Coordinates of C-alpha atoms in Angstrom, one line a residue:
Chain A
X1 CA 108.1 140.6 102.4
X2 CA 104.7 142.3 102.9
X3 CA 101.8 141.7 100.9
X4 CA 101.8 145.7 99.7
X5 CA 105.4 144.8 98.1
X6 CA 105.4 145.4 94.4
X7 CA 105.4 142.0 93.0
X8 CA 107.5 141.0 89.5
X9 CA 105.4 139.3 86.9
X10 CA 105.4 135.9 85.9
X11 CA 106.8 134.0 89.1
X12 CA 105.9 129.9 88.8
X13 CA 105.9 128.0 91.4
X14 CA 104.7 123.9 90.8
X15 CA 104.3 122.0 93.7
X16 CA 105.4 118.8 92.0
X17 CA 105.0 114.8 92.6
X18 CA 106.9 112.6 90.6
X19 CA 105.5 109.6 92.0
X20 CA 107.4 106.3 93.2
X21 CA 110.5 107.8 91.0
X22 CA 111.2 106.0 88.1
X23 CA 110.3 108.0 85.0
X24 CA 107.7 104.9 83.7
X25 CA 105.3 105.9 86.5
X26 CA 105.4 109.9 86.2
X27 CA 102.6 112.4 84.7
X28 CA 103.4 114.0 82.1
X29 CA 102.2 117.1 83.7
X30 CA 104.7 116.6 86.4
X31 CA 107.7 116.0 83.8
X32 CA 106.5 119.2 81.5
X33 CA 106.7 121.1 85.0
X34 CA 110.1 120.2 85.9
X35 CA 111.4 120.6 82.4
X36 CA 109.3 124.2 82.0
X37 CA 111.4 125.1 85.9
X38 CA 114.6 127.5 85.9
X39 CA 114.8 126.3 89.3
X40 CA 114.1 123.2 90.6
X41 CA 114.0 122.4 94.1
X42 CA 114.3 119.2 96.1
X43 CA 115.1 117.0 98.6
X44 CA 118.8 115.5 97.5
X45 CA 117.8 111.8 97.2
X46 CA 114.5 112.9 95.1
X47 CA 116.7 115.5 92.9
X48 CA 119.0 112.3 91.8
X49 CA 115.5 110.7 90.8
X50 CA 115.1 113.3 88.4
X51 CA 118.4 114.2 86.9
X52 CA 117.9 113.7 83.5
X53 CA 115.3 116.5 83.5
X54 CA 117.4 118.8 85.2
X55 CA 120.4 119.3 82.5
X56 CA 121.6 123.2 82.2
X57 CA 118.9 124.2 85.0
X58 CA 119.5 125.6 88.7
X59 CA 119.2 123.1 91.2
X60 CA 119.0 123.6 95.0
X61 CA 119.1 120.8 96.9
X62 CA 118.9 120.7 100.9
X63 CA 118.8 117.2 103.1
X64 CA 116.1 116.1 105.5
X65 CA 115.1 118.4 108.2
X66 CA 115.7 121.3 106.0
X67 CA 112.2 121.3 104.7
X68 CA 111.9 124.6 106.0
X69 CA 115.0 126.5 104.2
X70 CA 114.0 124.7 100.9
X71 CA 110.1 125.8 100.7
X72 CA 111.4 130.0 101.9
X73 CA 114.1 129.9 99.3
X74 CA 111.7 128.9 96.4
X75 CA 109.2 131.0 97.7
X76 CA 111.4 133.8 97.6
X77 CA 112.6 132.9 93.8
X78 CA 109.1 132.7 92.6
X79 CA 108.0 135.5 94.4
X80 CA 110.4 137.5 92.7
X81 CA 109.6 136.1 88.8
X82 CA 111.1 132.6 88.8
X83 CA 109.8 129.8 87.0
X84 CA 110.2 127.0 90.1
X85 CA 109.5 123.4 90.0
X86 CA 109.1 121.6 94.1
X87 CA 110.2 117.8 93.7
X88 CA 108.6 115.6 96.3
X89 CA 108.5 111.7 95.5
X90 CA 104.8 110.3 95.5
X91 CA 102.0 112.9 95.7
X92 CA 103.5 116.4 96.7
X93 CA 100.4 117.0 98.7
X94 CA 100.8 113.4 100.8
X95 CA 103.4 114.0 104.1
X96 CA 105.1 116.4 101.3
X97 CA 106.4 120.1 100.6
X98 CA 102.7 121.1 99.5
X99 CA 101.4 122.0 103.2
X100 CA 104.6 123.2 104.1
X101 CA 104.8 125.5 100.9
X102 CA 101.6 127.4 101.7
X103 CA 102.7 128.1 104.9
X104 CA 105.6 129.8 103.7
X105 CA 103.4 131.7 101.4
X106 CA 101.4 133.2 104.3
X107 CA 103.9 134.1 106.0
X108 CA 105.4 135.6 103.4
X109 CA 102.0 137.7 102.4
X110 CA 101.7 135.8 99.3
X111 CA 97.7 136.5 98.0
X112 CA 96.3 134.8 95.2
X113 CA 96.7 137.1 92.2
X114 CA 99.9 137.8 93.3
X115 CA 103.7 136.2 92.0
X116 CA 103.8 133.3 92.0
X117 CA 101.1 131.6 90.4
X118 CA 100.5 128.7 92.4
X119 CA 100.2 125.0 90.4
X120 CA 99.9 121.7 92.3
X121 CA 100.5 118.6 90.2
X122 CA 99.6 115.7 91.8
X123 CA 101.4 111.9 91.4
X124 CA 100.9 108.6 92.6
X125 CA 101.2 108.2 96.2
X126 CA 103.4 105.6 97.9
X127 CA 100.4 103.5 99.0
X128 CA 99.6 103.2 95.2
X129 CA 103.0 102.2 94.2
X130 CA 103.5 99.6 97.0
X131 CA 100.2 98.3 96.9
X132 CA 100.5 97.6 93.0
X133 CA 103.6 95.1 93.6
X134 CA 102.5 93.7 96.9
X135 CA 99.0 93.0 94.9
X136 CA 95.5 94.8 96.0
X137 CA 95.9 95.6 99.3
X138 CA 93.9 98.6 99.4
X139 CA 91.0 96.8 97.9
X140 CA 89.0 98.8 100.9
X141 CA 89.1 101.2 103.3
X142 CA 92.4 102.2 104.4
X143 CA 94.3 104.7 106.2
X144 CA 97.9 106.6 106.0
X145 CA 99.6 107.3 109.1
X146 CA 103.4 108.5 109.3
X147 CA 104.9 106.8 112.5
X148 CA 107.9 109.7 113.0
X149 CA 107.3 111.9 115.8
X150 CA 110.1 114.3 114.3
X151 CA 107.1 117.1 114.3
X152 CA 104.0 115.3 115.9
X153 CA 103.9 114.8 119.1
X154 CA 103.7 110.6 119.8
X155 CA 100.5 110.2 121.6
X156 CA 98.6 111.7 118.9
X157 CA 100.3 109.2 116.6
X158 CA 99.5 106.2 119.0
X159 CA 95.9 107.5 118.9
X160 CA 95.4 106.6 114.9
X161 CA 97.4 103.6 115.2
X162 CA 94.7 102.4 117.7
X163 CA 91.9 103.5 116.6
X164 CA 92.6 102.6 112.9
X165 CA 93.2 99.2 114.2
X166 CA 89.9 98.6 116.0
X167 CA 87.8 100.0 113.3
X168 CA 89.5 97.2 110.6
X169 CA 91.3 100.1 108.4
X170 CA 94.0 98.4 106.0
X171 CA 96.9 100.4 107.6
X172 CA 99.7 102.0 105.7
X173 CA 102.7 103.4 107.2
X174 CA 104.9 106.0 106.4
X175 CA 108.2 107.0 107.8
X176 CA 107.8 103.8 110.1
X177 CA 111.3 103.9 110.9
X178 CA 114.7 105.2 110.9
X179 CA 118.5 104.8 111.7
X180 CA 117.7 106.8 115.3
X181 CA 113.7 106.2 115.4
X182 CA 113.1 102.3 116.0
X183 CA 111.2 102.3 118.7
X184 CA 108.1 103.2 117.2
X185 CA 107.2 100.9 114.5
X186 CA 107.6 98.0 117.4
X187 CA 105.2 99.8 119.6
X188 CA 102.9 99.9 116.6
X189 CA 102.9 96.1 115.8
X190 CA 101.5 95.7 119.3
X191 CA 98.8 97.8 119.4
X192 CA 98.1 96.7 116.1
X193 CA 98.4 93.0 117.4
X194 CA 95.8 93.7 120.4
X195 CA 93.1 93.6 117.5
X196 CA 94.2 91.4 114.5
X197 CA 95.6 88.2 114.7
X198 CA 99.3 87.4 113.4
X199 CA 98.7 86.3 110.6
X200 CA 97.2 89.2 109.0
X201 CA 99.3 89.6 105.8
X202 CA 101.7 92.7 105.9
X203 CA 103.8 93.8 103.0
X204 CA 107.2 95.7 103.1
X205 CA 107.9 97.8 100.3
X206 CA 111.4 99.6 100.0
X207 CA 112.4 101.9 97.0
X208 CA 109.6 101.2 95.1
X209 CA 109.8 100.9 91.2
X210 CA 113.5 101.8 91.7
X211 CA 116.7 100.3 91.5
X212 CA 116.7 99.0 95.2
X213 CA 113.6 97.8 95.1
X214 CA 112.7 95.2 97.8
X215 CA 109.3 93.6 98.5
X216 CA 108.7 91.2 101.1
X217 CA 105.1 90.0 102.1
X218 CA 105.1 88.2 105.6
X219 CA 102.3 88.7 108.4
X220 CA 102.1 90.7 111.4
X221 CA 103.6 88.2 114.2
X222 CA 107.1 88.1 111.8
X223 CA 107.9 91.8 110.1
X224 CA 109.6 93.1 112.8
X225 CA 112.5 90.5 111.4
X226 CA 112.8 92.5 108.5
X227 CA 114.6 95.3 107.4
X228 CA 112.3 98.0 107.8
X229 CA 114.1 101.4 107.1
X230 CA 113.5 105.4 105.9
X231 CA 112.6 104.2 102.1
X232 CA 110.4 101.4 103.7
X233 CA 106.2 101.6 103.2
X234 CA 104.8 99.0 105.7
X235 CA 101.1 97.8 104.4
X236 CA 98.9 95.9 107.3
X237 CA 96.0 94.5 105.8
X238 CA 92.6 94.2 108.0
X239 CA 90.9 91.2 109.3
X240 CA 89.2 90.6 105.3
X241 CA 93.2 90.6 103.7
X242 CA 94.4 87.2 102.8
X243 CA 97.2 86.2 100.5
X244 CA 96.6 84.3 97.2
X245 CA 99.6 83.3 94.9
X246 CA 102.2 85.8 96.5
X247 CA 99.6 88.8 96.6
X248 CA 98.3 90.6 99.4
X249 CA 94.0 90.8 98.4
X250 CA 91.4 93.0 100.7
X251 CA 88.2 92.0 98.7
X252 CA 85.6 94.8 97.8
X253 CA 82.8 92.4 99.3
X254 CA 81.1 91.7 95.5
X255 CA 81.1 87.4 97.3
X256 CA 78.6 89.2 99.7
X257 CA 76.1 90.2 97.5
X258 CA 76.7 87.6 94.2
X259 CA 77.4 84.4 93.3
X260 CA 80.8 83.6 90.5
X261 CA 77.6 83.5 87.9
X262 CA 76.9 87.2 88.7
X263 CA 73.9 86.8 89.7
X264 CA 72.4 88.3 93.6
X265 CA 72.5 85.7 96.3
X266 CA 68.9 84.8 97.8
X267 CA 67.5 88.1 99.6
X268 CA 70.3 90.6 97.9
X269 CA 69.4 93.0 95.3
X270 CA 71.8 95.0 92.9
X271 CA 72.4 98.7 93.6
X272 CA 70.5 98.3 96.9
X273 CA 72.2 98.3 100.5
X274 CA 73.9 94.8 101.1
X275 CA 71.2 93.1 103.4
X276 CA 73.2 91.5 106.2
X277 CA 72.2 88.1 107.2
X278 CA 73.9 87.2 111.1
X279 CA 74.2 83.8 110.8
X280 CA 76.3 83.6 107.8
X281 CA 80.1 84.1 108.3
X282 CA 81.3 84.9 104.8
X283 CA 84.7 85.9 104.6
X284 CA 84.3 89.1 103.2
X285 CA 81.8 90.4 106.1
X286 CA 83.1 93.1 107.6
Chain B
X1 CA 88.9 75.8 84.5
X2 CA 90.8 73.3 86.6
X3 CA 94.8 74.2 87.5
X4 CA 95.7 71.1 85.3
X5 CA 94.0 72.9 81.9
X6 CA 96.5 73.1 79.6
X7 CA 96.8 76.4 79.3
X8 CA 97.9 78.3 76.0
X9 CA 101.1 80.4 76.5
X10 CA 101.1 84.4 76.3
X11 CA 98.0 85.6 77.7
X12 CA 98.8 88.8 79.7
X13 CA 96.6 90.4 82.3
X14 CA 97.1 94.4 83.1
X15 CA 95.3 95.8 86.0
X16 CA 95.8 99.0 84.7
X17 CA 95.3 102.3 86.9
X18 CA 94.5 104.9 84.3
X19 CA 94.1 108.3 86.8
X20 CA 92.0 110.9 87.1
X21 CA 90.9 110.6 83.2
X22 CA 93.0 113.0 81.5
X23 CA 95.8 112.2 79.7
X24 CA 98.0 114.6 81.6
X25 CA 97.6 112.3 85.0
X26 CA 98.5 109.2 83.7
X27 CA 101.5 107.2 83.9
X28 CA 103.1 106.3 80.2
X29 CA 103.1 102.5 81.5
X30 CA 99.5 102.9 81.7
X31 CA 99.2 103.9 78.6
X32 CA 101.5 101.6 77.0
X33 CA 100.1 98.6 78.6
X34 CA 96.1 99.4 76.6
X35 CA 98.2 100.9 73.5
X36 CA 99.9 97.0 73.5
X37 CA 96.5 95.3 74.7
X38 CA 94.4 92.9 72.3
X39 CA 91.2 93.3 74.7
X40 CA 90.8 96.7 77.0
X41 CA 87.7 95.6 79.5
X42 CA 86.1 98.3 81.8
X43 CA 82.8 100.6 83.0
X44 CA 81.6 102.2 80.3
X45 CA 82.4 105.6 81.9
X46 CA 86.5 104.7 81.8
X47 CA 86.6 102.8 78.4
X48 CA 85.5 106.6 77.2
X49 CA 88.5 108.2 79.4
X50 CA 90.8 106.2 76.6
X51 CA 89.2 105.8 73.6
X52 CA 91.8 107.7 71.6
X53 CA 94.4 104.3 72.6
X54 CA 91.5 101.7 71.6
X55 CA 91.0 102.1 68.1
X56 CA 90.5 98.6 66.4
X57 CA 91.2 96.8 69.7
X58 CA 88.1 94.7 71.1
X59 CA 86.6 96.4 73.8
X60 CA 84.0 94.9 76.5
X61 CA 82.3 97.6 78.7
X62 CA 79.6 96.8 81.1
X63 CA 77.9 99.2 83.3
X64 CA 78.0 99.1 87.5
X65 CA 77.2 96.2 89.2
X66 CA 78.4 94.4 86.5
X67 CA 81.7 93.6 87.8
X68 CA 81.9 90.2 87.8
X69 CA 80.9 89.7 85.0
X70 CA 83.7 92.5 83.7
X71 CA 86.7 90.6 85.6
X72 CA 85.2 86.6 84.7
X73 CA 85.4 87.4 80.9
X74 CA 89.0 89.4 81.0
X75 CA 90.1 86.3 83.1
X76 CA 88.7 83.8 80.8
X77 CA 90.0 85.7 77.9
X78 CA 93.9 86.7 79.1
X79 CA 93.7 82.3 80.1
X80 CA 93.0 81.7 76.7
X81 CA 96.3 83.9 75.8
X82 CA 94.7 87.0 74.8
X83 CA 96.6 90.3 75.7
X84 CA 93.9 92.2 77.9
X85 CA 93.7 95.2 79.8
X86 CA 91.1 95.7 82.6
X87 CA 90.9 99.6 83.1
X88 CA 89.8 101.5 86.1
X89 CA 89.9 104.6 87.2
X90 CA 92.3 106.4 89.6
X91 CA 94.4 103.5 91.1
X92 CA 92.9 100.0 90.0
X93 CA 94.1 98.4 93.6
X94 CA 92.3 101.3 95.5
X95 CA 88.2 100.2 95.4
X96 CA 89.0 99.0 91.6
X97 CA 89.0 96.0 90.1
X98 CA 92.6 94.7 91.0
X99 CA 91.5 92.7 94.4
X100 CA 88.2 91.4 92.3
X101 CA 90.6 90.1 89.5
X102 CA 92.8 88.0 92.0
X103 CA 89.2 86.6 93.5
X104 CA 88.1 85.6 89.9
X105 CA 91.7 84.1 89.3
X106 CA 91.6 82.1 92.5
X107 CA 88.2 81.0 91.3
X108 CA 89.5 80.0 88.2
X109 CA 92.3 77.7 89.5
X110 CA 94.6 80.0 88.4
X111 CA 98.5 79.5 89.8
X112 CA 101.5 81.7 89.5
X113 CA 103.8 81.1 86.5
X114 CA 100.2 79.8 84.2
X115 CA 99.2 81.9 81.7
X116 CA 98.0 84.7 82.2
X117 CA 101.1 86.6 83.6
X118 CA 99.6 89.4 85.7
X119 CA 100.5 92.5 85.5
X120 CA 99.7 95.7 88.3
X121 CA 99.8 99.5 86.8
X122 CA 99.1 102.0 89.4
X123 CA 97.8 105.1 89.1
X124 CA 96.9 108.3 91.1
X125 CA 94.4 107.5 93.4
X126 CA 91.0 110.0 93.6
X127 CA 92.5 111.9 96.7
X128 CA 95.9 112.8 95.0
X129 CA 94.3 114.2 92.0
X130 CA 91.0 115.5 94.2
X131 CA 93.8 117.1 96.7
X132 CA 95.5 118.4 94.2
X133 CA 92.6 120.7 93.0
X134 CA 91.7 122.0 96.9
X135 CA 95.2 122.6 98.2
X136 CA 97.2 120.2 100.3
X137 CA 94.2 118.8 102.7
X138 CA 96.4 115.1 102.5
X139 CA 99.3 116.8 104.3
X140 CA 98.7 114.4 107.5
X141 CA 97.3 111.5 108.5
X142 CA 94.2 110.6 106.4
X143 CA 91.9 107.8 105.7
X144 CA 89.6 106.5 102.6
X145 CA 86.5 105.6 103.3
X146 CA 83.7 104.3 100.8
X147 CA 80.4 105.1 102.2
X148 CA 78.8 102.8 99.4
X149 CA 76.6 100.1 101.7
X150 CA 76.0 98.3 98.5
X151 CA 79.2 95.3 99.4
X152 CA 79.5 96.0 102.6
X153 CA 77.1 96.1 106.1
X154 CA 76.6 99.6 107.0
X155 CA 77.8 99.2 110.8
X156 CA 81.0 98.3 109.4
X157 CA 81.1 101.6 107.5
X158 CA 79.8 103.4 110.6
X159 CA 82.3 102.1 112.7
X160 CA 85.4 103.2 110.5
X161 CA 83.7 107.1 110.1
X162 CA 83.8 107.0 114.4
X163 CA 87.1 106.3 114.2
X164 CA 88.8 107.9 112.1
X165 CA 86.5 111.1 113.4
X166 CA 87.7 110.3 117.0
X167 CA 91.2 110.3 116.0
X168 CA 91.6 113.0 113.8
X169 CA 92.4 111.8 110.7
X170 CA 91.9 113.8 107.9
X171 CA 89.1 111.7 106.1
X172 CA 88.4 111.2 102.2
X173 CA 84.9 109.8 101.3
X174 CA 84.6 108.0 98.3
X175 CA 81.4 106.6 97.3
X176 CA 79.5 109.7 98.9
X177 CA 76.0 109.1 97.4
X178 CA 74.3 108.1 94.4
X179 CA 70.6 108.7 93.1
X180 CA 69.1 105.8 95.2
X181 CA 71.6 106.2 98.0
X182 CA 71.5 109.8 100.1
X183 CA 71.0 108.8 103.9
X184 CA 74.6 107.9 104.7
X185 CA 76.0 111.0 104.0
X186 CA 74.0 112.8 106.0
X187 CA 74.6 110.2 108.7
X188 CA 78.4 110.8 108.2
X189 CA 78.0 114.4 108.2
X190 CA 76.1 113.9 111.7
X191 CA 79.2 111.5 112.9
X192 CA 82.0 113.6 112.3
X193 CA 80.5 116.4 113.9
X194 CA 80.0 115.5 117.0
X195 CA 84.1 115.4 117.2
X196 CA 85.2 118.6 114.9
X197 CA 83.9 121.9 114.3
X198 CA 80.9 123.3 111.7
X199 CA 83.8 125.1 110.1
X200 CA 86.2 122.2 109.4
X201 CA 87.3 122.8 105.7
X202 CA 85.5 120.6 103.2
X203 CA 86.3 119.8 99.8
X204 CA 84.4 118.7 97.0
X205 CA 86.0 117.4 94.0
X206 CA 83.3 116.3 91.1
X207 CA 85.0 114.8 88.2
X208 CA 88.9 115.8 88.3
X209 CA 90.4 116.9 85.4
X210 CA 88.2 115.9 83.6
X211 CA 85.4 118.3 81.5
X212 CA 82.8 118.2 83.6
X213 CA 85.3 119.1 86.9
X214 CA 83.2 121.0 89.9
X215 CA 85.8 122.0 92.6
X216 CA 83.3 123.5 95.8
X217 CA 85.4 124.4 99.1
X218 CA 83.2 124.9 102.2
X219 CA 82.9 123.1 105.6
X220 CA 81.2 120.4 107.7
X221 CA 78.1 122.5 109.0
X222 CA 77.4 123.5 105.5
X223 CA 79.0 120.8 102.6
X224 CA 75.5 119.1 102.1
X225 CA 73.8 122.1 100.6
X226 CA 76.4 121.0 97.7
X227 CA 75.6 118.7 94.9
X228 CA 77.1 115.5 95.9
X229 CA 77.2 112.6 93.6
X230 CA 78.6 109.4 92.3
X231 CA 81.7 111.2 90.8
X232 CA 82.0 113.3 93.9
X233 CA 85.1 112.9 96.0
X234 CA 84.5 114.3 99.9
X235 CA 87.8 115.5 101.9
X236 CA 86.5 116.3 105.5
X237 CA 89.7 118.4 107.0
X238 CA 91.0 117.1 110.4
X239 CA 90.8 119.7 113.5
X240 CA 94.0 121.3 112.2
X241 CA 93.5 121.9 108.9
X242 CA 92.8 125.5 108.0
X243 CA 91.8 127.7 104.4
X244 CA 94.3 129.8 102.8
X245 CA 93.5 131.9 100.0
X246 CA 91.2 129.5 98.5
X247 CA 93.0 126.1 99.4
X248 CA 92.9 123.5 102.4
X249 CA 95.7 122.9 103.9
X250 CA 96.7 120.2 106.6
X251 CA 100.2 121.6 108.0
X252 CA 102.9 118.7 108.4
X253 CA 104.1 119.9 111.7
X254 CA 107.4 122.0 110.9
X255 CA 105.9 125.1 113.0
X256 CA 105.7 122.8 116.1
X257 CA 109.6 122.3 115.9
X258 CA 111.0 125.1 114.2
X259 CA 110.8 128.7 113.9
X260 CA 110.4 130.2 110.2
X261 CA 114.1 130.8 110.3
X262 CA 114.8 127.4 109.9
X263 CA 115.8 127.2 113.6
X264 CA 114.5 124.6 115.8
X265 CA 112.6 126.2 118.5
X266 CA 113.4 126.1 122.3
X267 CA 114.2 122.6 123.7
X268 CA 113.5 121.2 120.2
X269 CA 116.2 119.3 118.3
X270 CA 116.3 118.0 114.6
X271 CA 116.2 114.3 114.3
X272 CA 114.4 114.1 117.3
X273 CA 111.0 113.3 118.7
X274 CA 109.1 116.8 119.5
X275 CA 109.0 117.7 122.6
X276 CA 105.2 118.1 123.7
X277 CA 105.3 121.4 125.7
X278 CA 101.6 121.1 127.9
X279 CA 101.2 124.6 128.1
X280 CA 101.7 125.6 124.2
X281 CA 98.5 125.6 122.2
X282 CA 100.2 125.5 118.8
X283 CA 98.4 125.4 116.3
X284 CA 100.0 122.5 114.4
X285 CA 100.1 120.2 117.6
X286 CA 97.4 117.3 117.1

């Protein structure tokens, strides 16, 4: 295709997230999307998430590693007047089809203005879905990295992993492992290790909010001895997380600044920066 | 409150994530869980995001720096067997009120299996539904930083922008500024580029979906010329994301591996980790 082709009217395509999968945690916008589609297109194990939507319609389903022949072939549908829905579990735009699917439109000579319109409906990440059963993990700054090194090159990988460990991020994991990949989840526990101690709380979350749902929360000296798999998020908290009650917690830091009253501790002031005192070794510092 | 209260049976607790504010972007449990509450707590800004669902239901909004005193009274009251729903926006576990809650409830004396059952709703987080509106910037590794020193020593903020700058992360501000607070910023501005590029891609997100929604796309020499605000959301691109037509976009990695035929590309095969060819300056690889 070249960008001087004469282009059909009307051409969708929605770059869709359904979130963690089950219909109780979807947008509207994303199920109004995929019911709207003629085509929907879709990772296999995400298309069986959505089935019930899907009744009557075309389908195109590919397996993993065919990321590629699924993003040209609904490019080349809406292109040419379709009305396509793009299924990716969690946010479309997180590790999904989204990057992927604006590549294939440049190459194609896609231009805005042009068929397809292009619509990006966003959904709940996996790190949102996890975090909410493990607790509030991600109660402060945190970071995403996928551990496969199907498409980026492992150095750069063991880069993040280091430098998100020094610098106290919360650490989620994507993709940390799989039947053929195992090596590098146990490299990252190390690294990891070098700056946290083992007890750091760690949650595993597998199929989240669907049927095979599995959460376990153990710490970083122990997770290796669990099941850690393709459908697996792996939460690390920082040096602040601690467990209460079965739930992983990173505080905010509000115990810096206040008392349980509400009222500023001695030398603090509301909406002004926290004033750091050395010689106090409150929990939530750092 | 000591453990051995007697406590009153049926007091619920929802941590409820409710989205980017539109109705659209949130989940129907969400929804359900302040359509079924007694008591809907929150910042004044959220309790407006839902007040079509809190008709006749009590409703106790405080302003910022006020949450404390938000999370002690929906504690107190869901004890006391009230059915209450604390609101936040976006994803209540991600810089919300879900990690305050479990502080107050530790506080309390509260134990698993005691009134209140608690109860965690995610939603979309501001970085899917920011994304969402600039392209696909979250399409690799990222991180979320909050550059509010108000809870937590600036160093420690500092320290997590060098990092994640160092390491290429694609990195997601929240927090940016506020009236009183400008400097850190301009300090974070100064940070990341010494390690990327003036014309890194920068997104601006004010407000998603909602009415007031400001969507600016420019890059790291020049994003401070922009209005930047408390309902700002900042997405710095890493070094290889790239504008198309309008959008960021953060490529996955396919074009490393395989060609656009769907064929993987010389001494490249699926399943397995890329090979790193030294002398190919791809732009993906990083």
């Amino acid at each position: 295709m070249h960008p001087d082709t004469a282009v059909p009217a009307g051409g969708t395509l929605s770059i869709v997230g359904i979130g963690p999968g089950h219909r109780d945690h979807a947008t509207p916008t994303a199920v109004q999307a995929i019911a709207e589609a003629e085509l929907v297109v879709g990772y296999s194990t995400y298309i069986k998430l959505v089935r019930d939507l899907i009744a009557g319609k075309e389908v195109f389903r590919t397996g993993m590693t065919e990321e590629i022949g699924r993003a040209r072939f609904a490019v080349e549908r809406a292109r040419s007047g379709a009305k396509v829905a793009v299924i990716s579990s969690g946010d479309a735009g997180v590790y999904g089809m989204a990057s992927l699917i604006f590549q294939v439109l440049e190459e194609s000579g896609w231009r805005e203005g042009q068929s397809p319109q292009v619509r990006l409906l966003p959904g709940m990440t996996a790190l949102d879905s996890c975090g909410s059963l493990l607790g509030a993990p991600l109660g402060h700054d945190f970071c995403a990295i996928s551990l496969s090194d199907l498409l980026t090159p492992w150095p750069v990988i063991v880069r993040r992993i280091e430098a998100a460990a020094a610098a106290d991020f919360v650490i989620g994991l994507y993709n940390p492992a799989s039947g053929r990949r195992t090596r590098q989840i146990v490299e990252t526990q190390a690294i990891i290790r070098r700056h946290r101690t083992g007890t750091t709380p760690v949650g595993l979350v597998k199929s989240a909010y669907r049927r095979q749902q599995r959460v376990v929360l153990t710490d970083l000296d122990t997770f290796l001895e669990y099941e850690i798999g393709m459908n697996t998020t792996v939460i690390i908290g920082s040096s602040q997380t601690y467990v209460f009650e079965g739930r992983m917690v990173t505080p905010r830091g509000y115990t810096n600044k206040y008392a349980w009253s509400g009222a500023a501790r001695e030398g603090q002031r509301p909406g002004h920066s926290l004033v750091v005192d050395n010689e106090r070794t409150a929990r939530e510092v750092g």
